CSV table of C-alpha atoms and ligand atoms in Angstrom, one decimal:
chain,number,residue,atom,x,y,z
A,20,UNK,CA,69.8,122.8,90.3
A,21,UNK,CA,69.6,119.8,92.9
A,22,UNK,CA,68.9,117.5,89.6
A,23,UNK,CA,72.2,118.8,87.6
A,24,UNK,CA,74.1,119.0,90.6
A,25,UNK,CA,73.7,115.2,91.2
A,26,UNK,CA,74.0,114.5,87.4
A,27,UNK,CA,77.5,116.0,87.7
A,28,UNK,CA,78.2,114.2,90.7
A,29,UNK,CA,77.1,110.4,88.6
A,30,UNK,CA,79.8,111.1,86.1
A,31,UNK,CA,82.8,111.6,88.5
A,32,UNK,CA,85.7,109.0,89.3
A,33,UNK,CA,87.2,109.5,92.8
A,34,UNK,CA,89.1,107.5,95.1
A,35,UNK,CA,87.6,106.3,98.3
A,36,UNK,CA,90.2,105.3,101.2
A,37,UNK,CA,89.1,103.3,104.1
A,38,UNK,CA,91.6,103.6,106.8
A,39,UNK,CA,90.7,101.3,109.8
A,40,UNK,CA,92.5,99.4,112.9
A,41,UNK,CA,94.4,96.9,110.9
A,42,UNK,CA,93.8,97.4,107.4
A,43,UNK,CA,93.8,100.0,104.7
A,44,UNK,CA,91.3,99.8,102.0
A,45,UNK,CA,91.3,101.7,98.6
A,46,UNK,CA,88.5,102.1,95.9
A,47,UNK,CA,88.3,103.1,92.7
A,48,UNK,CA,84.5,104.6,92.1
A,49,UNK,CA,83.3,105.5,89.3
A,50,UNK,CA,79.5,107.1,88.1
A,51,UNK,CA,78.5,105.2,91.1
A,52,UNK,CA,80.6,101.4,91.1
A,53,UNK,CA,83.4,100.2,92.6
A,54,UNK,CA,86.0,99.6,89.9
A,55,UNK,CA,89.0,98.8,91.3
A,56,UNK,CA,90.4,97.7,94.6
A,57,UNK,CA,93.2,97.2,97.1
A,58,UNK,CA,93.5,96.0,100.9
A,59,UNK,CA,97.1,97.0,102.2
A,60,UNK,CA,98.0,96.0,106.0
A,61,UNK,CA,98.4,98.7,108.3
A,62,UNK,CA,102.0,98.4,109.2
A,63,UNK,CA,102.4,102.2,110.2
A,64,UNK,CA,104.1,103.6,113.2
A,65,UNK,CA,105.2,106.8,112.8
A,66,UNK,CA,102.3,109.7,111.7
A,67,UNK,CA,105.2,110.1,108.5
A,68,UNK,CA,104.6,106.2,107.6
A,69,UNK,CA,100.9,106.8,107.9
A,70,UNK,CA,100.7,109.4,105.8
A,71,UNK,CA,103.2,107.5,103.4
A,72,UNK,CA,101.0,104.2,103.2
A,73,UNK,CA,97.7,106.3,102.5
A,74,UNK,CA,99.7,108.4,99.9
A,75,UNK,CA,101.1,104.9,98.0
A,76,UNK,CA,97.8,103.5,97.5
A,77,UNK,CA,96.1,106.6,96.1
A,78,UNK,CA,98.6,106.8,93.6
A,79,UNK,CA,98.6,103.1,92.5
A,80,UNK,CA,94.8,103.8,92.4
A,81,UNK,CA,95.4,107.0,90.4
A,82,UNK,CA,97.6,105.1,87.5
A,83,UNK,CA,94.8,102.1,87.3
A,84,UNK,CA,92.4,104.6,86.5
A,85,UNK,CA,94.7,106.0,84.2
A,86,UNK,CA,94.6,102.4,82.5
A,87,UNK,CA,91.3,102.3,81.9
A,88,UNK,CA,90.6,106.1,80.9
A,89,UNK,CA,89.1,107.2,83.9
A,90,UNK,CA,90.5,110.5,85.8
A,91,UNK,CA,89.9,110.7,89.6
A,92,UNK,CA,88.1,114.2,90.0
A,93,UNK,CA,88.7,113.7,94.3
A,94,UNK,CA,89.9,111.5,97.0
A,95,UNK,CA,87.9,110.7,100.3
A,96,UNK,CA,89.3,109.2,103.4
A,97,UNK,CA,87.5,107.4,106.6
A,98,UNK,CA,89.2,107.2,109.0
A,99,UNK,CA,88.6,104.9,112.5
A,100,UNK,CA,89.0,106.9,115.4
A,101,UNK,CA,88.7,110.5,116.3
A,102,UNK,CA,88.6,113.2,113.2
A,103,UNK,CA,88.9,116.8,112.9
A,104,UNK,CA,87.4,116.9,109.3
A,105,UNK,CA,87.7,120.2,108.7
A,106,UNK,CA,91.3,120.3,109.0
A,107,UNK,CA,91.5,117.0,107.4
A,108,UNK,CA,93.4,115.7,110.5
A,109,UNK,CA,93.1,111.9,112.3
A,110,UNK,CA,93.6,113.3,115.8
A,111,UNK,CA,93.5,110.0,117.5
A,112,UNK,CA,93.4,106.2,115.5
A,113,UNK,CA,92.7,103.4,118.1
A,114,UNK,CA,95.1,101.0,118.9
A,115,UNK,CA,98.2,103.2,117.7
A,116,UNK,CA,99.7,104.8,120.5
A,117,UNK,CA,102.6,106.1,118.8
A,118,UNK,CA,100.5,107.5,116.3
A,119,UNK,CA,98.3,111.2,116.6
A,120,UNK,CA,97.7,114.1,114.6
A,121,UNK,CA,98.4,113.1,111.1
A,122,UNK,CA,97.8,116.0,108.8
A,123,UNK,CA,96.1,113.0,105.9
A,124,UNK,CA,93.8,115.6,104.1
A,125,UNK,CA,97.1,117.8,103.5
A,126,UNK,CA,99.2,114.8,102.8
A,127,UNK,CA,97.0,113.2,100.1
A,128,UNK,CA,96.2,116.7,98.7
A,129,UNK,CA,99.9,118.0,98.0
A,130,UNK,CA,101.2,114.5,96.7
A,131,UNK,CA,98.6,114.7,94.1
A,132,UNK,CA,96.9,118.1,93.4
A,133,UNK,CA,93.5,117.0,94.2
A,134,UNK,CA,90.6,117.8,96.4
A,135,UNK,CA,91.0,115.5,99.5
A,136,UNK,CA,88.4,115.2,102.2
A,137,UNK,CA,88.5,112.7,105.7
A,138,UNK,CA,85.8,112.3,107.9
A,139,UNK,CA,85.2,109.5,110.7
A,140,UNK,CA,85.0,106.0,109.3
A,141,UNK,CA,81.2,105.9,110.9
A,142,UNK,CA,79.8,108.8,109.0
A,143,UNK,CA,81.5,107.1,106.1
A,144,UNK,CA,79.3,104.4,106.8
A,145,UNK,CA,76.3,106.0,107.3
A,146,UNK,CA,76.9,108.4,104.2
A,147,UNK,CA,77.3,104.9,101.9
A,148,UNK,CA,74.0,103.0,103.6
A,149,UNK,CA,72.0,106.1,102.6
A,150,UNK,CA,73.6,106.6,98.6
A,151,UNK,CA,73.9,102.8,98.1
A,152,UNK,CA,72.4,100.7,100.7
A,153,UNK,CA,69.7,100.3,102.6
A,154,UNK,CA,69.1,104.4,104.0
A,155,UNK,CA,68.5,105.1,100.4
A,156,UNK,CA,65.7,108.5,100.5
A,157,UNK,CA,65.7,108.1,104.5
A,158,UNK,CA,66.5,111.7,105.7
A,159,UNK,CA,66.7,110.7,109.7
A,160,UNK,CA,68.6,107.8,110.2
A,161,UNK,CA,71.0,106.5,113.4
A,162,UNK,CA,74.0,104.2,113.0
A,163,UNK,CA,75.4,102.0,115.3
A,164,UNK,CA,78.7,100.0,113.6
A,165,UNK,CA,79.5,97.0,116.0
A,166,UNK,CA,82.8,95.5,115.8
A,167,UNK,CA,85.5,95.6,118.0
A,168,UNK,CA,84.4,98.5,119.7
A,169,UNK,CA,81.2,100.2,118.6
A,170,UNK,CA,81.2,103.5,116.4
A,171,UNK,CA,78.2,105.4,115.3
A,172,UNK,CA,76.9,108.3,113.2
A,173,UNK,CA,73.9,110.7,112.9
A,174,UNK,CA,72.1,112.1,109.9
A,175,UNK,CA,69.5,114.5,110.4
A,176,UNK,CA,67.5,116.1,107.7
A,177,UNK,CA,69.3,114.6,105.4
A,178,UNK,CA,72.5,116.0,106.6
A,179,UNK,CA,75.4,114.1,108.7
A,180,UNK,CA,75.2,115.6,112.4
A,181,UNK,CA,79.1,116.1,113.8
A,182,UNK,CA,78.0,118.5,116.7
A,183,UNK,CA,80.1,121.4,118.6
A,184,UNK,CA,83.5,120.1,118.3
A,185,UNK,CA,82.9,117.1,115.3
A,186,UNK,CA,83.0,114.1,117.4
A,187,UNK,CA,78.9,113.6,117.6
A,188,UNK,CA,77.6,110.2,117.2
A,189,UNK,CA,79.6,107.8,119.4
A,190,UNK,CA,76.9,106.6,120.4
A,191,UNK,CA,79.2,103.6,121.8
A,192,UNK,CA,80.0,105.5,124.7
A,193,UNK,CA,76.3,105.7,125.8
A,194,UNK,CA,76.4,104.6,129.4
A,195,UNK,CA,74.3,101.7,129.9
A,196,UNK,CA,75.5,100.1,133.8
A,197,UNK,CA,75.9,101.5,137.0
A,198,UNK,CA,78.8,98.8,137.4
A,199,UNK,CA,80.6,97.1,134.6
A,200,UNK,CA,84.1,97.3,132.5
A,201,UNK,CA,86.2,100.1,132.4
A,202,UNK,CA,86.0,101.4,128.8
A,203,UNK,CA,88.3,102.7,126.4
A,204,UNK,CA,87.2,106.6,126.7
A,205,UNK,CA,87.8,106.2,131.2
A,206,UNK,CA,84.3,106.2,132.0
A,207,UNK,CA,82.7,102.7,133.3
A,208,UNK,CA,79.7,100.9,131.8
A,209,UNK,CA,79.7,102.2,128.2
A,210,UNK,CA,77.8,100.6,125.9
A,211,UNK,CA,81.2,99.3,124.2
A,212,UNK,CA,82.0,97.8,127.0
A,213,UNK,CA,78.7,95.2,126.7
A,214,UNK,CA,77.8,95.1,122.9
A,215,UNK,CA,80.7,95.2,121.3
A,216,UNK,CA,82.4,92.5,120.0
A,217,UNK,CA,85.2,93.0,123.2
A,218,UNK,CA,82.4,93.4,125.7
A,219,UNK,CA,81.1,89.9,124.2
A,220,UNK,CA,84.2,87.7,123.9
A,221,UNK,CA,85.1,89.3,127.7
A,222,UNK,CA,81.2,88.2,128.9
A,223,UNK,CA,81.8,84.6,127.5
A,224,UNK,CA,85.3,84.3,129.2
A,225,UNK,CA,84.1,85.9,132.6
A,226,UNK,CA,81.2,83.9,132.9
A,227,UNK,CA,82.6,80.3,131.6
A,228,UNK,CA,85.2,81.3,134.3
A,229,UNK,CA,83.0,81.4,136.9
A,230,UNK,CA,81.8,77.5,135.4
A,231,UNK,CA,79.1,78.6,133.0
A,232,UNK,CA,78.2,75.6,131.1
A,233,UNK,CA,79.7,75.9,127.6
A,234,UNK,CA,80.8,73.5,124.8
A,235,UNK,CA,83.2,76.0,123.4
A,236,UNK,CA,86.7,76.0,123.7
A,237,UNK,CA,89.2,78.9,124.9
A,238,UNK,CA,90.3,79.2,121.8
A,239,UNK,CA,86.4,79.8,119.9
A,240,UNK,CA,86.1,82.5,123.1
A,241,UNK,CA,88.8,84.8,121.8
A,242,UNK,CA,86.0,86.2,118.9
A,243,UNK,CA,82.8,87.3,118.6
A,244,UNK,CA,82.5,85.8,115.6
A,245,UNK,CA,83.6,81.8,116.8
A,246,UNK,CA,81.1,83.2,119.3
A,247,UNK,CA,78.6,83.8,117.1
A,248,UNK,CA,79.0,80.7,115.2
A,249,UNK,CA,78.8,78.8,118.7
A,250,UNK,CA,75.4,80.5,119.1
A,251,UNK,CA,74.0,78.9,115.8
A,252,UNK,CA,74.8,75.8,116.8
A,253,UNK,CA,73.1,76.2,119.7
A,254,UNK,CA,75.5,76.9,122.5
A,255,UNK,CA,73.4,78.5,125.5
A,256,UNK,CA,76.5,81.0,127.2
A,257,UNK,CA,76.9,81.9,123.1
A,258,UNK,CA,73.3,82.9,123.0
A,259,UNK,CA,73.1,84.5,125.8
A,260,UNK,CA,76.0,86.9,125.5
A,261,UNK,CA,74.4,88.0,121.8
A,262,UNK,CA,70.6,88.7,123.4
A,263,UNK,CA,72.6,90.5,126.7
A,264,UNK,CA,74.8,92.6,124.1
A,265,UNK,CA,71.6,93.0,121.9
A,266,UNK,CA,69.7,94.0,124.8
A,267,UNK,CA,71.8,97.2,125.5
A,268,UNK,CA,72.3,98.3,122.1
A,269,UNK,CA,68.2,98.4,122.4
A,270,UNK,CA,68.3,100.5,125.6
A,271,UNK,CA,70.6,103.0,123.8
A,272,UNK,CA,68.4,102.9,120.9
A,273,UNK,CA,65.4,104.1,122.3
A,274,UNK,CA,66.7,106.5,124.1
A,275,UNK,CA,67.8,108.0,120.6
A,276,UNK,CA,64.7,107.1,119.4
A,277,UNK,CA,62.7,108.9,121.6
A,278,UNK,CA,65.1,111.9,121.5
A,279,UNK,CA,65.6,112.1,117.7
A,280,UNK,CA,62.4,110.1,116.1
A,281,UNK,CA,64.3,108.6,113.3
A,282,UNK,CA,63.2,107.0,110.3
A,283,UNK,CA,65.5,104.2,110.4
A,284,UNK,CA,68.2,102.9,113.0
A,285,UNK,CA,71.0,101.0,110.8
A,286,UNK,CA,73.2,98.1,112.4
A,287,UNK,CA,76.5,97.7,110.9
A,288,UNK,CA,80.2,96.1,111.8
A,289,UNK,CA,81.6,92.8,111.1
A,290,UNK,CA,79.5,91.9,114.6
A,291,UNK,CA,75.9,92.3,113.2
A,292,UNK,CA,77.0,90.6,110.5
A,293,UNK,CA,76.8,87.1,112.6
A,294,UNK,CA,72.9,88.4,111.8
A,295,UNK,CA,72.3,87.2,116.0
A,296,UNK,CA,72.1,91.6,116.8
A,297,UNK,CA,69.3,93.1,115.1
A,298,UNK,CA,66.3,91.1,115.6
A,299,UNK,CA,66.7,91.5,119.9
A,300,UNK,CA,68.1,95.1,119.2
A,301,UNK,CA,64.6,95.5,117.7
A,302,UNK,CA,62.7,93.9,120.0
A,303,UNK,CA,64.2,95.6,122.9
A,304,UNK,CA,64.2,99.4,121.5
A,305,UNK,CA,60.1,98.5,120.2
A,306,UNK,CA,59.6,97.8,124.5
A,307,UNK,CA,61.5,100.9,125.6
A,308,UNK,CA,60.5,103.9,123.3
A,309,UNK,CA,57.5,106.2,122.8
A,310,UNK,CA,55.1,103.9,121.0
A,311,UNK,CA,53.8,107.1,118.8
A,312,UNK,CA,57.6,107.9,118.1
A,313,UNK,CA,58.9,103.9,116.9
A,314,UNK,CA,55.7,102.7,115.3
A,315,UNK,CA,57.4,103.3,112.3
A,316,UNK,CA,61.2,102.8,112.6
A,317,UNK,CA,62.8,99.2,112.5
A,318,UNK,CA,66.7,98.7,113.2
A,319,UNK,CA,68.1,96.8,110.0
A,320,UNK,CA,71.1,95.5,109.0
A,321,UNK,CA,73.5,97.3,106.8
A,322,UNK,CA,74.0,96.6,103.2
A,323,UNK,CA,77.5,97.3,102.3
A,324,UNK,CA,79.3,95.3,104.8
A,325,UNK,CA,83.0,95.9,105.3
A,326,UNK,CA,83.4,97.9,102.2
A,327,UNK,CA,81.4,100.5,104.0
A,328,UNK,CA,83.8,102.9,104.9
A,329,UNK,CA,85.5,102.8,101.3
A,330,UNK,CA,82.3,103.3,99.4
A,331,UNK,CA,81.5,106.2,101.9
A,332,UNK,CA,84.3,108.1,101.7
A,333,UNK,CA,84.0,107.9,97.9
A,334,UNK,CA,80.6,109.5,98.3
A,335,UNK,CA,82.3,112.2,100.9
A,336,UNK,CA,84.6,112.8,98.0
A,337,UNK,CA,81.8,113.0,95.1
A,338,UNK,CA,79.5,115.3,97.4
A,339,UNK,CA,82.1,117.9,98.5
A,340,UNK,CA,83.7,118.0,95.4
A,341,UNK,CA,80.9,118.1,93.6
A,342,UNK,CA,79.9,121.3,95.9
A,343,UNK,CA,77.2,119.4,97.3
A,344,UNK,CA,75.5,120.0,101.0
A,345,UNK,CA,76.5,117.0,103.3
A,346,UNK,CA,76.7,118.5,107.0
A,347,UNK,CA,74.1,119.9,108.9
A,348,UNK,CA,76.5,123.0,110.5
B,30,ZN,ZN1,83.3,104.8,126.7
C-alpha cells in the first residue's frame, strides 16, 4: 500500500510556491525535479494584492506545464511567518504590517480548481531536506533555518510536529540570555536575537561601536553575509560574532537534543550558508547534551539551499494530494 501510494505520488506534476519576506518563488515539479521556475518581488500591500500575486504565478506556472504536456495534479504554498494550515490561512507574514489573514489556500484553490495546501515556510524546509536532501530515511530530525531571523521545524516519527495550536518548532524564540535584545515576539534574549543574521550584523555594530578592533567598514557591517566573508579573511570581531551566534544555536540544540533525541539536527538559511555555523553549532551541542543521547546525531548543513521552501511545498502538495500521512496529529 505504502509502495503504490508513493509510486502514485512519483508521477504527479504540482506546483510548489515559496512565499517569503521579499520574494516570491514558484516551481514547477514534476516525478520528483524541478522543471520550471519563477522568482517574482514581493510588492504586496493589501491581503487582496497578496492573494493576487500568488494567484498570477500559479497560473503562468499552470500554462508552462501546459507547454510541455504536463498537468499540475496540486499546488503547495510556504509561507514565512505564522500559518494556520488547516484553514490554509498566513495569519501573520513578517515585515508586512498592513498585511494579516490572507485566506491563500482558498484563493489559489477557487482561481484554479485544484487541491491547494500552505504550511510554514520551515516545515517546508524540513519536508524537502528529508524527500530530497540530506534527512533522506531520517525519521527524527530538528531544523533550525537561520537568516534574517531564525525559523525552525520538527519531525517526529517520520511525521512534521505543528503542536496544540500549529505554531510548534520556532525554535528561534528559545530563550538563551538573562539580558540581551528585545526580540521580535516581545520577550528579551531569544535565540533570534543572537544567532540570527540581525542578532549578528547588531553584535558587530555594538561592539565596533564600543572600539572593537575591526578592518571592516560600516557598510560590510549591514550583512551577515559581508560579515561572514570578513570572517574568512580573517577579521577577529567577524569571527567572533559567527562562534558567539554559533555558540547559542548549540545551547538550544542540546536542550532539544536531550529532550527529543534526534537523529539528525539540520542547519539551513542563507546564514549557514557562509558554512562559519555548523561546525561550532556542533561542537557546542556535542559539550552540552546527554552523551548516551548525541553520540549519534551530528548538526549538518542543508542541501537545498534557498530553493528549500519551493521544493517543500511541492512535496506538501504531492503528499496530501497524494492522500499521504505527513502530520503527526
Ligand atoms: Zn522571540
Amino acid at each position: 500500500m505504502e509502495r503504490m501510494a508513493l509510486g502514485m505520488q512519483r508521477k504527479m506534476t504540482v506546483v510548489g510556491v515559496d512565499l517569503g519576506a521579499s520574494n516570491v518563488r514558484f516551481i514547477l515539479y514534476s516525478q520528483g525535479h524541478e522543471k520550471s521556475s519563477l522568482l517574482v518581488p514581493l510588492t504586496a500591500r493589501t491581503p487582496h494584492d497578496l492573494e493576487q500575486l500568488v494567484v498570477g504565478g500559479v497560473r503562468t506556472m499552470l500554462s508552462r506545464g501546459a507547454s510541455c504536456g504536463l498537468t499540475v495534479s496540486a499546488i503547495g504554498v510556504g509561507c514565512a511567518g505564522l500559518v494556520n494550515r488547516e484553514r490554509g490561512v498566513l495569519v501573520l507574514p513578517p515585515n508586512m504590517p498592513s498585511i494579516r489573514n490572507v485566506a491563500i489556500g482558498d484563493a489559489v484553490r477557487s482561481a484554479t480548481g485544484l487541491p491547494s495546501f500552505v504550511d510554514n515556510d520551515g516545515n517546508c524546509a524540513l519536508l524537502a531536506e528529508s524527500v530530497s536532501g540530506v534527512a533522506r530515511g531520517k525519521r527524527n530530525v530538528i531544523m533550525f533555518a537561520v537568516g534574517t531571523g531564525i525559523g525552525g521545524a520538527l519531525m517526529l516519527n517520520g511525521r512534521l510536529y505543528t503542536g496544540r495550536i500549529g505554531f510548534a518548532g520556532e525554535v528561534g524564540h528559545i530563550p538563551v540570555m538573562r539580558r540581551g535584545l528585545r526580540c521580535g515576539c516581545g520577550n528579551i534574549g531569544c535565540l533570534e536575537t543572537v544567532a540570527s543574521g540581525t542578532g549578528i550584523q547588531h553584535y558587530v555594530q555594538r561592539a565596533a561601536a564600543g572600539g572593537a578592533a575591526t578592518a571592516m567598514s560600516p557598510t560590510e557591517m549591514l550583512s551577515a553575509v559581508t560579515i561572514g566573508e570578513c570572517a574568512k579573511r580573517g577579521d577577529h570581531l567577524a569571527q567572533r560574532a559567527f562562534s558567539r551566534a554559533a555558540y547559542y544555536l548549540g545551547v538550544a540544540g542540546a536542550g532539544l537534543v536531550n529532550t527529543l533525541a534526534p537523529d539528525m539536527i539540520v542547519l539551513g538559511g542563507g546564514v549557514s550558508e557562509s558554512g562559519l555555523l555548523h561546525v561550532n553549532m556542533d561542537r557546542t551541542l556535542r559539550a552540552k547534551s546527554l552523551s548516551l543521547i548525541v553520540e549519534s546525531v551530528s548538526v549538518v548543513l542543508a542541501h537545498n539551499g534557498s530553493r528549500a521552501g519551493a521544493i517543500g511545498a511541492a512535496c506538501l502538495a504531492e503528499r496530501l494530494a497524494g492522500g499521504q500521512p505527513l502530520y503527526l496529529d
